[in-house]
Amino acid sequence: MTAEEILEKLKLLGQDGYKRTLLNHGVVEPVFGVKIEELKKIQKVVKRNYQLALDLYETGVYDAMYLAGLVADDKAMTKPDLQHWVSHAKSEPISLYTVPWVAAQGLHGWELGLEWIESPQPSVAVSGWATLSGLVALTDDENLDIDALRSLLLRIPALLPQQPRQVSSAMNSFVIAIGSYVSALTQPALDMNEQTELLTKASDAIRKIEQRGGIGKKRKTIKC
């Protein structure tokens, strides 16, 4: 299937009710309103396909861009590919999910995540924090730079109050990821709420994971 053929299929699968829901959650036109379960059916057919993912993303249609993240060959994605994707992620879910999924599961996630979090553009900063969150969820602790992650964690209380909503939310999620997936940093992550009430929900989330014995359990994929 080509990107054009898939686009025609997506037009037929779109639902007005779901489209309205997407528009209320930071998605911008063009969007057809295709449910994720339908996108995953297409994913099963085309499987992993580097060029098709690029072509789908290039359409600018939200549903196709989301599908691009599902079918992307993460390890084949180059830094220029990922830079292009992050700079053209006009819908909030693409910045928060699609781009970070592919970056974190590829070869350049750490480098680009650190670069993107410094961006003054909120959508890029969101992708940066979400990419780093994905990396700690996927990577064994012995392969993580724990000292660098600790330094990032300690920066957050001072940075958080100045951030727009979407960036502060991504930073909160980063604290939860650090505390949940990196056992050596669970306590420092929990201690963050003592410095700002904006991280109280993060601490509560980590404690719930701790109570059910989930600290340090890594994921095989962050795509969903």
mmCIF file of C-alpha atoms in Angstrom:
data_model
loop_
_atom_site.group_PDB
_atom_site.id
_atom_site.type_symbol
_atom_site.label_atom_id
_atom_site.label_comp_id
_atom_site.label_asym_id
_atom_site.label_seq_id
_atom_site.Cartn_x
_atom_site.Cartn_y
_atom_site.Cartn_z
ATOM 1 C CA MET A 1 0.000 0.000 0.000
ATOM 2 C CA THR A 2 1.213 3.476 -0.844
ATOM 3 C CA ALA A 3 0.681 6.550 1.282
ATOM 4 C CA GLU A 4 -1.906 7.782 -1.214
ATOM 5 C CA GLU A 5 -3.848 4.508 -1.033
ATOM 6 C CA ILE A 6 -3.761 4.572 2.752
ATOM 7 C CA LEU A 7 -4.942 8.177 2.780
ATOM 8 C CA GLU A 8 -7.991 7.216 0.721
ATOM 9 C CA LYS A 9 -8.694 4.394 3.148
ATOM 10 C CA LEU A 10 -8.367 6.730 6.126
ATOM 11 C CA LYS A 11 -10.900 9.133 4.617
ATOM 12 C CA LEU A 12 -13.479 6.346 4.593
ATOM 13 C CA LEU A 13 -12.663 5.283 8.165
ATOM 14 C CA GLY A 14 -12.974 8.750 9.688
ATOM 15 C CA GLN A 15 -15.771 9.423 12.200
ATOM 16 C CA ASP A 16 -17.114 12.896 12.896
ATOM 17 C CA GLY A 17 -17.618 12.222 16.615
ATOM 18 C CA TYR A 18 -14.072 10.999 17.124
ATOM 19 C CA LYS A 19 -12.759 13.871 15.018
ATOM 20 C CA ARG A 20 -14.439 16.347 17.384
ATOM 21 C CA THR A 21 -12.802 14.560 20.322
ATOM 22 C CA LEU A 22 -9.393 14.833 18.683
ATOM 23 C CA LEU A 23 -9.870 18.521 17.931
ATOM 24 C CA ASN A 24 -10.679 19.065 21.604
ATOM 25 C CA HIS A 25 -7.381 17.395 22.565
ATOM 26 C CA GLY A 26 -4.931 19.518 20.629
ATOM 27 C CA VAL A 27 -5.240 18.037 17.150
ATOM 28 C CA VAL A 28 -5.408 20.499 14.258
ATOM 29 C CA GLU A 29 -6.787 20.099 10.751
ATOM 30 C CA PRO A 30 -6.509 18.233 8.479
ATOM 31 C CA VAL A 31 -7.812 15.234 10.427
ATOM 32 C CA PHE A 32 -10.306 12.528 9.456
ATOM 33 C CA GLY A 33 -11.095 11.130 12.891
ATOM 34 C CA VAL A 34 -9.840 7.557 12.502
ATOM 35 C CA LYS A 35 -9.784 5.565 15.727
ATOM 36 C CA ILE A 36 -6.462 4.081 16.850
ATOM 37 C CA GLU A 37 -7.855 0.547 16.640
ATOM 38 C CA GLU A 38 -8.409 1.104 12.906
ATOM 39 C CA LEU A 39 -4.918 2.537 12.455
ATOM 40 C CA LYS A 40 -3.491 -0.572 14.126
ATOM 41 C CA LYS A 41 -5.297 -2.788 11.631
ATOM 42 C CA ILE A 42 -3.449 -0.988 8.847
ATOM 43 C CA GLN A 43 -0.218 -1.262 10.848
ATOM 44 C CA LYS A 44 -0.594 -5.059 10.924
ATOM 45 C CA VAL A 45 -0.832 -5.109 7.129
ATOM 46 C CA VAL A 46 2.073 -2.800 6.259
ATOM 47 C CA LYS A 47 4.179 -3.731 9.325
ATOM 48 C CA ARG A 48 7.438 -1.761 9.633
ATOM 49 C CA ASN A 49 8.215 0.433 6.638
ATOM 50 C CA TYR A 50 10.706 3.286 6.743
ATOM 51 C CA GLN A 51 9.810 5.031 3.477
ATOM 52 C CA LEU A 52 6.074 4.599 3.918
ATOM 53 C CA ALA A 53 6.306 6.194 7.362
ATOM 54 C CA LEU A 54 8.092 9.200 5.884
ATOM 55 C CA ASP A 55 5.493 9.486 3.129
ATOM 56 C CA LEU A 56 2.565 9.229 5.544
ATOM 57 C CA TYR A 57 4.018 11.877 7.829
ATOM 58 C CA GLU A 58 4.594 14.180 4.886
ATOM 59 C CA THR A 59 0.864 14.242 4.056
ATOM 60 C CA GLY A 60 0.277 16.516 7.048
ATOM 61 C CA VAL A 61 -2.946 14.646 7.859
ATOM 62 C CA TYR A 62 -3.075 13.881 11.582
ATOM 63 C CA ASP A 63 -4.339 10.311 11.226
ATOM 64 C CA ALA A 64 -1.628 9.491 8.679
ATOM 65 C CA MET A 65 1.058 11.140 10.814
ATOM 66 C CA TYR A 66 0.010 9.079 13.836
ATOM 67 C CA LEU A 67 0.086 5.934 11.701
ATOM 68 C CA ALA A 68 3.560 6.929 10.505
ATOM 69 C CA GLY A 69 4.808 6.628 14.064
ATOM 70 C CA LEU A 70 3.332 3.161 14.387
ATOM 71 C CA VAL A 71 4.900 1.785 11.199
ATOM 72 C CA ALA A 72 8.220 3.662 11.300
ATOM 73 C CA ASP A 73 11.437 1.666 11.251
ATOM 74 C CA ASP A 74 12.786 3.425 14.319
ATOM 75 C CA LYS A 75 16.384 2.289 13.956
ATOM 76 C CA ALA A 76 16.475 3.492 10.338
ATOM 77 C CA MET A 77 15.365 7.020 11.200
ATOM 78 C CA THR A 78 18.171 9.529 10.765
ATOM 79 C CA LYS A 79 18.716 12.678 12.803
ATOM 80 C CA PRO A 80 17.547 14.841 9.865
ATOM 81 C CA ASP A 81 14.393 12.684 9.614
ATOM 82 C CA LEU A 82 13.632 13.196 13.284
ATOM 83 C CA GLN A 83 14.436 16.903 13.185
ATOM 84 C CA HIS A 84 12.017 17.248 10.281
ATOM 85 C CA TRP A 85 9.333 15.354 12.145
ATOM 86 C CA VAL A 86 9.666 17.369 15.351
ATOM 87 C CA SER A 87 9.611 20.688 13.498
ATOM 88 C CA HIS A 88 6.448 19.689 11.595
ATOM 89 C CA ALA A 89 4.526 18.222 14.538
ATOM 90 C CA LYS A 90 1.673 20.717 14.513
ATOM 91 C CA SER A 91 -0.744 18.624 16.603
ATOM 92 C CA GLU A 92 -0.062 18.160 20.315
ATOM 93 C CA PRO A 93 -0.410 14.339 20.296
ATOM 94 C CA ILE A 94 2.174 14.096 17.507
ATOM 95 C CA SER A 95 4.648 16.097 19.606
ATOM 96 C CA LEU A 96 3.859 14.159 22.753
ATOM 97 C CA TYR A 97 3.576 10.633 21.378
ATOM 98 C CA THR A 98 4.476 9.990 17.742
ATOM 99 C CA VAL A 99 7.810 11.803 17.523
ATOM 100 C CA PRO A 100 9.062 10.678 20.979
ATOM 101 C CA TRP A 101 8.065 7.049 20.322
ATOM 102 C CA VAL A 102 10.173 6.892 17.203
ATOM 103 C CA ALA A 103 13.057 8.929 18.623
ATOM 104 C CA ALA A 104 13.278 6.955 21.873
ATOM 105 C CA GLN A 105 13.208 3.586 20.122
ATOM 106 C CA GLY A 106 15.760 4.686 17.548
ATOM 107 C CA LEU A 107 19.461 5.488 17.629
ATOM 108 C CA HIS A 108 19.399 9.233 18.349
ATOM 109 C CA GLY A 109 16.887 9.627 21.183
ATOM 110 C CA TRP A 110 19.279 10.620 23.946
ATOM 111 C CA GLU A 111 21.132 13.219 21.886
ATOM 112 C CA LEU A 112 18.015 14.741 20.357
ATOM 113 C CA GLY A 113 16.011 14.565 23.585
ATOM 114 C CA LEU A 114 18.652 16.643 25.355
ATOM 115 C CA GLU A 115 18.685 19.100 22.469
ATOM 116 C CA TRP A 116 14.918 19.411 22.175
ATOM 117 C CA ILE A 117 14.234 20.124 25.860
ATOM 118 C CA GLU A 118 16.220 23.352 25.490
ATOM 119 C CA SER A 119 14.011 24.601 22.650
ATOM 120 C CA PRO A 120 11.937 27.764 23.220
ATOM 121 C CA GLN A 121 9.276 26.187 20.974
ATOM 122 C CA PRO A 122 6.839 24.360 23.289
ATOM 123 C CA SER A 123 6.019 21.545 20.872
ATOM 124 C CA VAL A 124 9.723 20.724 20.457
ATOM 125 C CA ALA A 125 10.399 20.892 24.200
ATOM 126 C CA VAL A 126 7.467 18.537 24.792
ATOM 127 C CA SER A 127 8.959 16.046 22.349
ATOM 128 C CA GLY A 128 12.292 16.316 24.140
ATOM 129 C CA TRP A 129 10.948 15.541 27.607
ATOM 130 C CA ALA A 130 8.718 12.780 26.256
ATOM 131 C CA THR A 131 11.641 11.239 24.365
ATOM 132 C CA LEU A 132 13.747 11.121 27.525
ATOM 133 C CA SER A 133 10.800 9.634 29.411
ATOM 134 C CA GLY A 134 10.533 6.941 26.765
ATOM 135 C CA LEU A 135 14.225 6.168 26.937
ATOM 136 C CA VAL A 136 14.217 5.498 30.679
ATOM 137 C CA ALA A 137 11.162 3.280 30.257
ATOM 138 C CA LEU A 138 12.916 1.172 27.617
ATOM 139 C CA THR A 139 16.580 1.111 28.622
ATOM 140 C CA ASP A 140 18.166 -1.044 31.317
ATOM 141 C CA ASP A 141 19.576 1.095 34.116
ATOM 142 C CA GLU A 142 23.151 -0.050 33.487
ATOM 143 C CA ASN A 143 22.911 1.513 30.017
ATOM 144 C CA LEU A 144 21.574 4.854 31.280
ATOM 145 C CA ASP A 145 23.599 7.879 32.332
ATOM 146 C CA ILE A 146 22.199 8.036 35.867
ATOM 147 C CA ASP A 147 24.202 11.124 36.839
ATOM 148 C CA ALA A 148 22.940 13.039 33.814
ATOM 149 C CA LEU A 149 19.367 11.990 34.541
ATOM 150 C CA ARG A 150 19.757 13.076 38.169
ATOM 151 C CA SER A 151 20.991 16.482 36.998
ATOM 152 C CA LEU A 152 17.978 16.853 34.703
ATOM 153 C CA LEU A 153 15.660 15.889 37.527
ATOM 154 C CA LEU A 154 17.153 18.475 39.860
ATOM 155 C CA ARG A 155 16.667 21.229 37.258
ATOM 156 C CA ILE A 156 12.928 20.728 37.054
ATOM 157 C CA PRO A 157 11.603 22.498 40.195
ATOM 158 C CA ALA A 158 13.149 25.802 39.130
ATOM 159 C CA LEU A 159 12.092 25.440 35.484
ATOM 160 C CA LEU A 160 8.573 24.140 35.928
ATOM 161 C CA PRO A 161 6.714 27.297 37.059
ATOM 162 C CA GLN A 162 7.863 29.190 33.963
ATOM 163 C CA GLN A 163 6.633 26.632 31.422
ATOM 164 C CA PRO A 164 3.466 26.626 29.299
ATOM 165 C CA ARG A 165 0.904 23.949 30.179
ATOM 166 C CA GLN A 166 1.984 21.319 27.663
ATOM 167 C CA VAL A 167 5.664 21.575 28.612
ATOM 168 C CA SER A 168 5.024 21.451 32.360
ATOM 169 C CA SER A 169 2.852 18.374 31.805
ATOM 170 C CA ALA A 170 5.647 16.658 29.848
ATOM 171 C CA MET A 171 8.120 17.543 32.604
ATOM 172 C CA ASN A 172 5.798 16.051 35.203
ATOM 173 C CA SER A 173 5.616 12.880 33.115
ATOM 174 C CA PHE A 174 9.410 12.826 32.977
ATOM 175 C CA VAL A 175 9.601 12.927 36.777
ATOM 176 C CA ILE A 176 7.101 10.052 36.942
ATOM 177 C CA ALA A 177 9.128 8.074 34.392
ATOM 178 C CA ILE A 178 12.384 8.645 36.269
ATOM 179 C CA GLY A 179 10.851 7.664 39.586
ATOM 180 C CA SER A 180 9.067 4.641 38.149
ATOM 181 C CA TYR A 181 11.646 3.123 35.825
ATOM 182 C CA VAL A 182 14.988 4.066 37.417
ATOM 183 C CA SER A 183 15.075 2.633 40.926
ATOM 184 C CA ALA A 184 18.213 4.578 41.896
ATOM 185 C CA LEU A 185 16.304 7.816 41.274
ATOM 186 C CA THR A 186 12.945 6.900 42.786
ATOM 187 C CA GLN A 187 13.554 8.736 46.049
ATOM 188 C CA PRO A 188 15.012 11.884 44.432
ATOM 189 C CA ALA A 189 11.954 11.978 42.173
ATOM 190 C CA LEU A 190 9.633 11.631 45.159
ATOM 191 C CA ASP A 191 11.477 14.437 46.930
ATOM 192 C CA MET A 192 10.726 16.859 44.098
ATOM 193 C CA ASN A 193 7.275 17.687 45.472
ATOM 194 C CA GLU A 194 8.919 19.227 48.541
ATOM 195 C CA GLN A 195 10.321 21.943 46.297
ATOM 196 C CA THR A 196 7.140 22.716 44.338
ATOM 197 C CA GLU A 197 3.517 21.695 44.691
ATOM 198 C CA LEU A 198 3.364 21.416 40.920
ATOM 199 C CA LEU A 199 5.015 17.989 41.265
ATOM 200 C CA THR A 200 2.691 16.600 43.946
ATOM 201 C CA LYS A 201 0.719 14.585 41.364
ATOM 202 C CA ALA A 202 3.978 13.130 40.040
ATOM 203 C CA SER A 203 4.942 11.959 43.518
ATOM 204 C CA ASP A 204 1.487 10.465 44.050
ATOM 205 C CA ALA A 205 1.753 8.567 40.759
ATOM 206 C CA ILE A 206 5.194 7.169 41.653
ATOM 207 C CA ARG A 207 3.961 6.024 45.067
ATOM 208 C CA LYS A 208 1.056 4.155 43.477
ATOM 209 C CA ILE A 209 3.476 2.347 41.166
ATOM 210 C CA GLU A 210 5.725 1.634 44.137
ATOM 211 C CA GLN A 211 2.814 0.173 46.115
ATOM 212 C CA ARG A 212 2.015 -2.319 43.369
ATOM 213 C CA GLY A 213 5.658 -3.365 42.979
ATOM 214 C CA GLY A 214 6.209 -1.770 39.594
ATOM 215 C CA ILE A 215 9.364 0.256 40.246
ATOM 216 C CA GLY A 216 12.156 -0.540 37.787
ATOM 217 C CA LYS A 217 10.089 -2.710 35.449
ATOM 218 C CA LYS A 218 11.032 -1.764 31.903
ATOM 219 C CA ARG A 219 8.876 -1.793 28.787
ATOM 220 C CA LYS A 220 9.548 -3.491 25.462
ATOM 221 C CA THR A 221 7.854 -0.695 23.529
ATOM 222 C CA ILE A 222 6.293 2.669 24.296
ATOM 223 C CA LYS A 223 4.115 2.742 21.184
ATOM 224 C CA CYS A 224 0.409 2.325 21.647
#
